[in-house]
CSV table of C-alpha atoms in Angstrom, one decimal:
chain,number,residue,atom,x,y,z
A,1,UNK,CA,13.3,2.3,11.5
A,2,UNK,CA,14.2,4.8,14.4
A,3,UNK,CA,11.8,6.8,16.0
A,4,UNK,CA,12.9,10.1,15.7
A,5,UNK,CA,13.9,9.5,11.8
A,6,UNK,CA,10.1,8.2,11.7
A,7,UNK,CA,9.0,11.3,13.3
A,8,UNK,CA,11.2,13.5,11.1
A,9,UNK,CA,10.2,12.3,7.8
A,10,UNK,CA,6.1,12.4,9.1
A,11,UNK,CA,6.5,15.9,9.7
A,12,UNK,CA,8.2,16.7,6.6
A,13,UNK,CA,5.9,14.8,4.8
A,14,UNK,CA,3.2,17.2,5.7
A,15,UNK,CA,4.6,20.1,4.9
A,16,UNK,CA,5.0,19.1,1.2
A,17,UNK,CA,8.4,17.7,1.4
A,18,UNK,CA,8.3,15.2,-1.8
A,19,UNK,CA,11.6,12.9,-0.9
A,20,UNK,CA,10.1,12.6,2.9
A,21,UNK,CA,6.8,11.1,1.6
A,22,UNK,CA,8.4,9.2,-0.5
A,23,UNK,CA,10.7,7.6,2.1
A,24,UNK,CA,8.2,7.3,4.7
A,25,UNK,CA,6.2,5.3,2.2
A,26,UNK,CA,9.5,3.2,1.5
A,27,UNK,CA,10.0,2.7,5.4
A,28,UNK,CA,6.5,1.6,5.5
A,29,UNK,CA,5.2,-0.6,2.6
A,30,UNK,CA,6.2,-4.1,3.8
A,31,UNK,CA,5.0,-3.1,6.7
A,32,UNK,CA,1.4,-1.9,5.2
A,33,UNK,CA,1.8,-5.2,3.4
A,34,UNK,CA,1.8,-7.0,6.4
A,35,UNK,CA,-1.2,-5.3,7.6
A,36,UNK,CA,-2.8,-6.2,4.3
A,37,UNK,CA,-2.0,-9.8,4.4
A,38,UNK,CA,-3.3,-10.0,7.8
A,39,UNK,CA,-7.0,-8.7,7.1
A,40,UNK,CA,-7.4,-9.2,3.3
A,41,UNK,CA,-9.2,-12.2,1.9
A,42,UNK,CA,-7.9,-15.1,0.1
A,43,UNK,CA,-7.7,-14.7,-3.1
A,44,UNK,CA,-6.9,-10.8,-3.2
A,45,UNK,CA,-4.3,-9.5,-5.3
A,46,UNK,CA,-1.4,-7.8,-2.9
A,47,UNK,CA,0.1,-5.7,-5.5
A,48,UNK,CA,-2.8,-4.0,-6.3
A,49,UNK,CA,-4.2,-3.5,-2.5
A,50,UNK,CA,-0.6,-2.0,-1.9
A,51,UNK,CA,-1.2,0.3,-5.1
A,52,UNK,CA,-4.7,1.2,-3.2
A,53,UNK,CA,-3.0,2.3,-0.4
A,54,UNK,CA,-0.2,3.9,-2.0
A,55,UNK,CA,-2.7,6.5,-4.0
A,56,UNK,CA,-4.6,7.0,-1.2
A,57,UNK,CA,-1.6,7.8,1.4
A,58,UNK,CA,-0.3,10.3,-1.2
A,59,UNK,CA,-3.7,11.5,-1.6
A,60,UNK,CA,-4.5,12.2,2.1
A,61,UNK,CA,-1.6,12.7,4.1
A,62,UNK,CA,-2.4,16.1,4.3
A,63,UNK,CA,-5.3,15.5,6.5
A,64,UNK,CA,-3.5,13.7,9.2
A,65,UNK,CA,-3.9,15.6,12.5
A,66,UNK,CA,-1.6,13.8,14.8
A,67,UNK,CA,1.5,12.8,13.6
A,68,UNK,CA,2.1,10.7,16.2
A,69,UNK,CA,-0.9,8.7,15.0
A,70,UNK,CA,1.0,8.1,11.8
A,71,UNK,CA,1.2,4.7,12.2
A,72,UNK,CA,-2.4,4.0,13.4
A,73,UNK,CA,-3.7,6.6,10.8
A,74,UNK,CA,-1.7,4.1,7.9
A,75,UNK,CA,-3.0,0.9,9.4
A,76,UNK,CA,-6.5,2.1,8.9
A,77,UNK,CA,-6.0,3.0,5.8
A,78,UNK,CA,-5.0,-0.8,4.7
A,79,UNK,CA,-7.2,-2.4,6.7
A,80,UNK,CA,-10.2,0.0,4.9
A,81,UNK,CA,-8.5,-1.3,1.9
A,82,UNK,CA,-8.2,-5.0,2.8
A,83,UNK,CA,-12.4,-4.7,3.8
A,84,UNK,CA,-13.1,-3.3,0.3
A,85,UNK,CA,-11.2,-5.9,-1.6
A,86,UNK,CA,-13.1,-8.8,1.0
A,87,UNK,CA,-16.5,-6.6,-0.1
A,88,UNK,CA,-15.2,-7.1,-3.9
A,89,UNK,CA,-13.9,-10.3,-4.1
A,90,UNK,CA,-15.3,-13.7,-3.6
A,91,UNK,CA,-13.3,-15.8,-1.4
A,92,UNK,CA,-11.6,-18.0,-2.5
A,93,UNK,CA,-9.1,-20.8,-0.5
A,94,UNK,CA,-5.6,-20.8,-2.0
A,95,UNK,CA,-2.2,-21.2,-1.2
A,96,UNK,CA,-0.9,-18.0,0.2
A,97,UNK,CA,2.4,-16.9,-1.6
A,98,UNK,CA,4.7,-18.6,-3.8
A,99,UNK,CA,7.8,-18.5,-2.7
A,100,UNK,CA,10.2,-19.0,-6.0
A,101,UNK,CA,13.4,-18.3,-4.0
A,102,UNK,CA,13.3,-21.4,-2.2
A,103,UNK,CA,12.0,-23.7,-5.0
A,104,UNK,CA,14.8,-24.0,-7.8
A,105,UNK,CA,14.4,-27.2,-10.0
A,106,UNK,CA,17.2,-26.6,-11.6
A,107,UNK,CA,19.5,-26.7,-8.3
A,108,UNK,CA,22.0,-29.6,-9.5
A,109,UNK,CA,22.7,-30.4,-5.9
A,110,UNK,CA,19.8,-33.0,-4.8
A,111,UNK,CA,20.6,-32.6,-1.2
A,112,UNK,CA,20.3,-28.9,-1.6
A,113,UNK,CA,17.1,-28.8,-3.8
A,114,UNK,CA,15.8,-31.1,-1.0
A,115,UNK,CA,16.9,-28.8,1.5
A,116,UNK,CA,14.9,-25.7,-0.5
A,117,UNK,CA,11.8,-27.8,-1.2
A,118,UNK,CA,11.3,-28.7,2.3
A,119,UNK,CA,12.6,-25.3,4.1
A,120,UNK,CA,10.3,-24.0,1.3
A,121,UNK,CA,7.3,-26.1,2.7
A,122,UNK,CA,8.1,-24.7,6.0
A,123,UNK,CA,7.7,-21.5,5.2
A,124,UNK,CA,4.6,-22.4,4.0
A,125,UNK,CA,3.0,-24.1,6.3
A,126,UNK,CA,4.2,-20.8,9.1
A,127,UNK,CA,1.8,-18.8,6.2
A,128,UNK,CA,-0.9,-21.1,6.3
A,129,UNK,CA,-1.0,-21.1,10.0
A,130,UNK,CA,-0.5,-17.8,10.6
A,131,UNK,CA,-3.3,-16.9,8.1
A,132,UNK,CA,-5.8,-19.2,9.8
A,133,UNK,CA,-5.3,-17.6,13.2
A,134,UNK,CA,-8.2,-15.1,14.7
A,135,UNK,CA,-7.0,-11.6,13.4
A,136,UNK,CA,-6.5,-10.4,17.5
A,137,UNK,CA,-3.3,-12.8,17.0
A,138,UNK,CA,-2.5,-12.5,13.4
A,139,UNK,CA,-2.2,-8.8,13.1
A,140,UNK,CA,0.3,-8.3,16.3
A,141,UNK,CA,2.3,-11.5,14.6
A,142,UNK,CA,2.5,-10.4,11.2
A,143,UNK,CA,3.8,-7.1,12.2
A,144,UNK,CA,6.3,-8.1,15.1
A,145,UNK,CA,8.0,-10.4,12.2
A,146,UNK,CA,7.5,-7.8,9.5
A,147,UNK,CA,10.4,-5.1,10.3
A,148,UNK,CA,11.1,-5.6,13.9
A,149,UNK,CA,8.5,-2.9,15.1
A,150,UNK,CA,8.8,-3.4,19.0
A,151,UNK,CA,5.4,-4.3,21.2
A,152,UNK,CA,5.1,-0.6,22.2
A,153,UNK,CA,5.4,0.6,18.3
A,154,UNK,CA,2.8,-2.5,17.3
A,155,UNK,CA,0.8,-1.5,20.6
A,156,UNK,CA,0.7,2.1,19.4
A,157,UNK,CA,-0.2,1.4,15.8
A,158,UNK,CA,-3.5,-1.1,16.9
A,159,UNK,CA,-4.5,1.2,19.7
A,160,UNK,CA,-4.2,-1.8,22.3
A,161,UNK,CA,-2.2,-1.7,25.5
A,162,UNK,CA,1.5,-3.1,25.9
A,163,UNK,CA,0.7,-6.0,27.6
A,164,UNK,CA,-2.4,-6.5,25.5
A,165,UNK,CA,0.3,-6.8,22.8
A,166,UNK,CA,2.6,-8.8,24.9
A,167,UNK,CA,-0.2,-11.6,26.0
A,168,UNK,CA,-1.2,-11.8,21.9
A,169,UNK,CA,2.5,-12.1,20.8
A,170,UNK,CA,3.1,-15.1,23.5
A,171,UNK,CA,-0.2,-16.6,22.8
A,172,UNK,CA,0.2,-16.8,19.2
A,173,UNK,CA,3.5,-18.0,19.6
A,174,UNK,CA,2.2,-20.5,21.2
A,175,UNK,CA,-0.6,-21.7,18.4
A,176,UNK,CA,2.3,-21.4,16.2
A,177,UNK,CA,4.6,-23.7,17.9
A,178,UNK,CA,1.2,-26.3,18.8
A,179,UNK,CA,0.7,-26.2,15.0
A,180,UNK,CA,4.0,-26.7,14.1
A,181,UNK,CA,4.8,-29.9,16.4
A,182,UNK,CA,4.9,-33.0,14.8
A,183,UNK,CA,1.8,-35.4,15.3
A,184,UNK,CA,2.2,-37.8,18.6
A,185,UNK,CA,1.3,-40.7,15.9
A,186,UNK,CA,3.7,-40.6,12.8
A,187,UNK,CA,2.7,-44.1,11.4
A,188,UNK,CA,0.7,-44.3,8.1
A,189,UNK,CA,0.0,-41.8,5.8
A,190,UNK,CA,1.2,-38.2,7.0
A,191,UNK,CA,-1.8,-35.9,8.5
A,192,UNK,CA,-2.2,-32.4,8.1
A,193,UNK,CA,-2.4,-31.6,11.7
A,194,UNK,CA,-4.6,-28.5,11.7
A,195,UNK,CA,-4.3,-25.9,14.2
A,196,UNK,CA,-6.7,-26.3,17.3
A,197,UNK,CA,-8.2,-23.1,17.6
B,1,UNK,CA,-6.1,-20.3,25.4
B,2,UNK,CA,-4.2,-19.7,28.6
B,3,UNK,CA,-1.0,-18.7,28.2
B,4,UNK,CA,1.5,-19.1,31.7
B,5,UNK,CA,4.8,-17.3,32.9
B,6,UNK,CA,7.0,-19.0,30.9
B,7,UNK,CA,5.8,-18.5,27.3
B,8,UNK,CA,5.4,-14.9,28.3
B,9,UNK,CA,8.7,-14.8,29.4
B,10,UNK,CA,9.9,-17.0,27.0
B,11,UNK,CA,8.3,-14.3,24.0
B,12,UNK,CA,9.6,-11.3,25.3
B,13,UNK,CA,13.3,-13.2,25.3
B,14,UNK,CA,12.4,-13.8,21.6
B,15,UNK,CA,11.5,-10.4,21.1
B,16,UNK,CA,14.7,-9.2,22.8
B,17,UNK,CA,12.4,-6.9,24.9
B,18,UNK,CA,12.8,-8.8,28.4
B,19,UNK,CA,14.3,-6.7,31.6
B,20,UNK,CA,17.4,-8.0,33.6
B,21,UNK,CA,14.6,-9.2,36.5
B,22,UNK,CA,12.2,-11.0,33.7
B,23,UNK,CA,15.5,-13.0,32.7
B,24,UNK,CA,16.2,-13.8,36.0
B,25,UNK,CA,12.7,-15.2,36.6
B,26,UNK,CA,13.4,-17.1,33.4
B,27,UNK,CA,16.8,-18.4,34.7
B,28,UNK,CA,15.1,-19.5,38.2
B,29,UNK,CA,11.9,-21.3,35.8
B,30,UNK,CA,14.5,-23.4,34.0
B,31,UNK,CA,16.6,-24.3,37.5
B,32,UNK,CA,13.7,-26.2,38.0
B,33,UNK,CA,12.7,-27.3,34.4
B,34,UNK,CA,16.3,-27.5,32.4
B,35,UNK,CA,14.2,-28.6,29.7
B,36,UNK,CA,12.5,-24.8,29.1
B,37,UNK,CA,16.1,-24.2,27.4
B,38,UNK,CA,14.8,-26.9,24.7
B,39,UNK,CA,11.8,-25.2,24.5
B,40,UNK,CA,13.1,-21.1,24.0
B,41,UNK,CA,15.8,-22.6,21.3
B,42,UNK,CA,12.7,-24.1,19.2
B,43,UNK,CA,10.6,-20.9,19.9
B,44,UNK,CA,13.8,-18.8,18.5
B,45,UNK,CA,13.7,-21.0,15.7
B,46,UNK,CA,9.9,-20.7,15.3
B,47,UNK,CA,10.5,-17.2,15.4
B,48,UNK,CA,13.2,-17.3,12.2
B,49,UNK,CA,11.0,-19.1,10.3
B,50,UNK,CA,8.2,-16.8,10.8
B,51,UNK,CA,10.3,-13.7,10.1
B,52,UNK,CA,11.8,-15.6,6.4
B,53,UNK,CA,8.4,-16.3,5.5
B,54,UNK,CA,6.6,-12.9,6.5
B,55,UNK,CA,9.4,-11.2,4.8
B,56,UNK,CA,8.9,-13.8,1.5
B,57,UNK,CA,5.6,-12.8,1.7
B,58,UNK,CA,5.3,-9.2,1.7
B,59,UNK,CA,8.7,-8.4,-0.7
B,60,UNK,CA,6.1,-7.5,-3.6
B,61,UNK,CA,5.6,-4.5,-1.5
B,62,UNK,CA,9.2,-3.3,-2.8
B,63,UNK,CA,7.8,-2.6,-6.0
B,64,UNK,CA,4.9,-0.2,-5.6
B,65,UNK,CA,6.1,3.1,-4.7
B,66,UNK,CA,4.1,6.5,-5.0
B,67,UNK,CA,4.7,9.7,-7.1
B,68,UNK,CA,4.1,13.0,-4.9
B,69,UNK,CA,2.0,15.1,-6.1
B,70,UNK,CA,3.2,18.0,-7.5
B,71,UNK,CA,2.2,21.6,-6.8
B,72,UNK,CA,-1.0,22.5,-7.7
B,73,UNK,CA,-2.1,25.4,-9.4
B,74,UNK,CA,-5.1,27.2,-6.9
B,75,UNK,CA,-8.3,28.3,-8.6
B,76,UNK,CA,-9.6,31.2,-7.2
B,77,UNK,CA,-13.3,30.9,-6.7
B,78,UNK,CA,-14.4,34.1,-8.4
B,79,UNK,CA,-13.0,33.1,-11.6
B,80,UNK,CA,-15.3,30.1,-11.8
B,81,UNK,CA,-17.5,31.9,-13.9
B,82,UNK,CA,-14.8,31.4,-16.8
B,83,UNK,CA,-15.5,27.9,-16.6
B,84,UNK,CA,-18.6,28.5,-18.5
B,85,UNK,CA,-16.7,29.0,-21.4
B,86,UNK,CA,-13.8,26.3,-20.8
B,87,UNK,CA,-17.3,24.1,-20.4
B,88,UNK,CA,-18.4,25.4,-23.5
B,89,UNK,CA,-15.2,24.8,-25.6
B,90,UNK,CA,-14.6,21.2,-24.3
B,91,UNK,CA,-18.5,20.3,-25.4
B,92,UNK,CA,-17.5,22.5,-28.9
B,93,UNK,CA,-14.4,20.3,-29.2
B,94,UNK,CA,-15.8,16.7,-28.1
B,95,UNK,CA,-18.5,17.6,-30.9
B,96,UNK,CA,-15.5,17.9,-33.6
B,97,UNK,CA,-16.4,21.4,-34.6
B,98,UNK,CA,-14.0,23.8,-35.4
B,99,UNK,CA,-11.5,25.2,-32.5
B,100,UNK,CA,-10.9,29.1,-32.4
B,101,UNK,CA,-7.3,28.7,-32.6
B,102,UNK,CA,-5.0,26.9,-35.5
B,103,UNK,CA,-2.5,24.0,-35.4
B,104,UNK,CA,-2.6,21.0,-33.1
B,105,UNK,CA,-3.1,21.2,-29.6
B,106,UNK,CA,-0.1,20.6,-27.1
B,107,UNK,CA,0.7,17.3,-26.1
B,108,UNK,CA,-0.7,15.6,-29.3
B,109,UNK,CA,-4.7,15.9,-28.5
B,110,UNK,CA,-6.7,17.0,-31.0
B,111,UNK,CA,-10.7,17.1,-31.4
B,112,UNK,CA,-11.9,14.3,-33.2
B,113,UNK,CA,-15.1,13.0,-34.3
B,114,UNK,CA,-17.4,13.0,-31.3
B,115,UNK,CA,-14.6,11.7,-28.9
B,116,UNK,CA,-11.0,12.4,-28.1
B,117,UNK,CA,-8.1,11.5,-29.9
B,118,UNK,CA,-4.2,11.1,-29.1
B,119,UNK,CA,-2.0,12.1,-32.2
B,120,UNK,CA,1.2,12.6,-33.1
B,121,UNK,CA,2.1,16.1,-33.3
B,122,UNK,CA,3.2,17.2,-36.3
B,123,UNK,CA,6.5,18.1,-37.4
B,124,UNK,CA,5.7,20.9,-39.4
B,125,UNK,CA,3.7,22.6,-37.1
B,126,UNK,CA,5.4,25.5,-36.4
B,127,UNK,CA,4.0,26.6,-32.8
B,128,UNK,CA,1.9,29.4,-34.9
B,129,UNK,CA,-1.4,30.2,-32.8
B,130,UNK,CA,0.0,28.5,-29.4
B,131,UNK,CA,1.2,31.5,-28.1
B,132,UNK,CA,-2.2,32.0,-26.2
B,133,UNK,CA,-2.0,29.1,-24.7
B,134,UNK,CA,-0.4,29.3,-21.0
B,135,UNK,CA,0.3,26.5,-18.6
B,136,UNK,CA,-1.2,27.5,-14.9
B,137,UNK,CA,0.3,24.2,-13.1
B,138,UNK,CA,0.1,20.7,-13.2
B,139,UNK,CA,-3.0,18.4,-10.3
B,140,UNK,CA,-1.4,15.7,-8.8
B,141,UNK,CA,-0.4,12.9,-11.6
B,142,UNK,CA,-2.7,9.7,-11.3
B,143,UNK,CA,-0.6,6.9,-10.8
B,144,UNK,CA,-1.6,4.4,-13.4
B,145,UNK,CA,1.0,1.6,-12.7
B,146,UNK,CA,4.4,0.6,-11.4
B,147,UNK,CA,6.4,-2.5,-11.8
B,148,UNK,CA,10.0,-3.3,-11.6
B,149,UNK,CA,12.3,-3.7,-14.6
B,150,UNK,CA,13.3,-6.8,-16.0
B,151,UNK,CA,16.8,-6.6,-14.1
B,152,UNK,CA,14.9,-5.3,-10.8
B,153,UNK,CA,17.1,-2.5,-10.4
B,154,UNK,CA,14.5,0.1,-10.9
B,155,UNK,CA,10.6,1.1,-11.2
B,156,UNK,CA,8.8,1.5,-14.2
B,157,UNK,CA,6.0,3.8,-13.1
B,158,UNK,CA,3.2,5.1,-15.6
B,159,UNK,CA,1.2,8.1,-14.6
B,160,UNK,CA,-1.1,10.0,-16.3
B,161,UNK,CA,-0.1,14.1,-15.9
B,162,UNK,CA,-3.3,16.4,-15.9
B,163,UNK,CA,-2.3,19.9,-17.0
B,164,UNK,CA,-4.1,23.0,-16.1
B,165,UNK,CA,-3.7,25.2,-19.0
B,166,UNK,CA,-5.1,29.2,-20.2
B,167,UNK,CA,-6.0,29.9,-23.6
B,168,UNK,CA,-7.7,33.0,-24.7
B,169,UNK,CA,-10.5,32.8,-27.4
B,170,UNK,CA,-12.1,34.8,-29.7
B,171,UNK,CA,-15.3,32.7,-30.1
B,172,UNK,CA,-17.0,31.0,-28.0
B,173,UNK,CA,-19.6,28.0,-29.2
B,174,UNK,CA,-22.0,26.0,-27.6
B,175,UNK,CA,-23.9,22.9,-28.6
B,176,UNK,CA,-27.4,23.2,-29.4
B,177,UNK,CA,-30.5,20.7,-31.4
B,178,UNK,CA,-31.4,22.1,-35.3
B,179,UNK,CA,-35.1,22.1,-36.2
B,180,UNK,CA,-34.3,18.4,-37.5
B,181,UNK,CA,-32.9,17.6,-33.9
B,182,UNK,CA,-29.3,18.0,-35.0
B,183,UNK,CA,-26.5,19.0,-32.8
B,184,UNK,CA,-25.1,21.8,-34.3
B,185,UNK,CA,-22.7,24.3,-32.6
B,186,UNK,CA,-23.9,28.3,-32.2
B,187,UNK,CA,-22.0,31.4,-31.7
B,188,UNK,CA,-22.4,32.7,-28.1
B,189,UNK,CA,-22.1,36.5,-27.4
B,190,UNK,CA,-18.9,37.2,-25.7
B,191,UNK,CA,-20.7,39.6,-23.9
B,192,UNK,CA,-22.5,36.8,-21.9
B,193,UNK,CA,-19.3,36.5,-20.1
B,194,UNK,CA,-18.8,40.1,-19.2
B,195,UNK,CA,-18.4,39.2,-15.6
B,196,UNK,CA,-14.8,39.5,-14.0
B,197,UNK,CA,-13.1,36.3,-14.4
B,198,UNK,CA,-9.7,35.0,-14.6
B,199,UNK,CA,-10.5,32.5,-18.0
């Protein structure tokens, strides 16, 4: 996603240009999914917060002032929605997303299927943590990994300064990494280390 | 948590955002710690990991999209008074009493018995009494639903369309009580809407 491709569909978008709002919806939806999943509550359906946003950005692009806030002006948008679904919804403690392309039964190859199930696990366990951060850290990491926004873009879309950005990105890199290190005692029955902040 | 030099130096590397003099600093950390080299390659790998699962994560996203609106058909505001008698007519219909003109309605609705009902239309309707019937434009469609197909190489998207449409009648009825308390509808003077109006 280049800037002044961004730019261009934002301001074609507001003058009633169909394709551009369709694009810069496109260009953006993972990326509103990532805010979701950063502030919504356990439990909440993804689909249908992204379905939320997706009426509502259609329904009020129009009153965007600053198309240079385009990106901050979407955030709040999902992060309203994300609010409303926690206002809506009890929560409730799950496992975050399934993730059916790594976990194939079927796969004849046991060393492969082994090689799914525990990449799979991985992947999980990087969800888990990431979702069990304080939102100051998960917000910045969930978008940085999302569609390679860089710190400036992320900076400008949360309304925080670069190095704000920078220091969050390093420090929950960090957590990430602390939670991801093996326990110092491996004997016995394996622990579920859990992160220590 | 405190977060030193190195991590910040060591993220930026990560996020392919460091300057020539931040890798330098890096390069002069490690002369003295070789072992910081160990400890970017598992942040790099930290890093993939994160981006495989973020990106598992949030595919669903692919399959919502949005319908622009289409053009919408303004109101002016001094024909508001005409929607006295579109008000009129919808109560006259959702009561089931007779509609001024014949033959069943466009797109399949027709009054029904205190509520409305979709039909078929029918095939031997011959279009007789729709020619006072004109579309004015079409309000944004309300998206109802969107999913991918089974194959995933497209959207299945519902909407429901809401069409702003003109008729021109002859009579004009409004719902009123009997002496039993029945609904029953009664004839309104035209001239009750003499006003200038667009409806």
């Amino acid at each position: 996603m280049t800037d002044p491709q961004h730019g261009k569909h934002v301001h074609a978008a507001l003058a009633g240009d169909a394709e551009a709002l369709s694009m810069l919806w496109r260009d953006h939806r993972r990326w509103v999914a990532a805010v979701l999943l950063a502030h919504m509550p356990n439990g909440s359906d993804l689909e249908d917060l992204l379905q939320d946003v997706a009426v509502t950005f259609c329904r009020n692009l129009r009153k965007l002032r600053d198309p240079g806030s385009f990106r901050a002006w979407l955030r709040a948008i999902a992060v309203n929605a994300a609010r409303s679904a926690g206002r809506r919804r009890a929560v409730q403690q799950r496992v975050l997303v399934p993730l059916p392309e790594f976990v194939d039964a079927a796969d004849p190859a046991p060393a492969r299927a082994e090689h799914q199930r525990t990449t799979a696990e991985r992947l999980e366990r990087v969800l888990a943590i990431l979702s069990s951060m304080q939102p100051d850290y998960r917000e910045p990491m969930w978008l940085r990994a999302v569609q390679g926004l860089t710190q400036q873009q992320i900076a400008e879309a949360l309304g925080l300064p670069v190095t704000t950005v920078e220091t969050r990105l390093a420090r929950g890199r960090r957590m990430l990494r602390q939670a991801m290190a093996p326990p110092p005692q491996s004997v016995g029955t394996p622990c579920r280390q859990k992160p220590g902040y | 948590m405190e977060v030193n030099r190195e991590t910040i130096l060591i993220s930026k590397v990560v996020d392919r955002c460091e300057t020539p003099a931040e890798w330098s600093e890096l390069d002069t950390l490690a002369g003295n710690d070789s072992a910081l080299w160990s400890r970017l390659r598992t942040m790099l790998r930290d890093d993939a990991d994160l981006r495989a699962a973020v990106a598992s994560a949030v595919a669903v996203a692919d399959a919502v999209a949005v319908v622009p609106p289409l053009p919408v058909a303004r109101v002016p505001w001094w024909s508001l008074g005409g929607w006295m008698a579109a008000a009129a007519l919808a109560v006259l219909w959702l009561a089931g009493a007779p509609l001024p003109s014949t033959g069943t309605s466009p797109g399949g609705m027709s009054p029904g018995n205190g509520r409305a009902e979709f039909q078929a239309a029918d095939p031997a309707d011959d279009g007789h009494g729709r020619e006072q019937r004109t579309a004015l434009g079409e309000l944004p469609p309300v998206l109802v639903r969107s999913q991918p197909t089974e194959d995933g190489s497209a959207l299945r998207v519902v909407t429901m369309r809401r069409i702003l449409e003109e008729t021109v009648v002859r009579q004009v009825f409004q719902v009123d009580e009997d002496e039993s308390g029945e609904l029953r509808p009664v004839q309104v003077e035209l001239a009750r809407f003499a006003q200038p109006s667009d409806y």
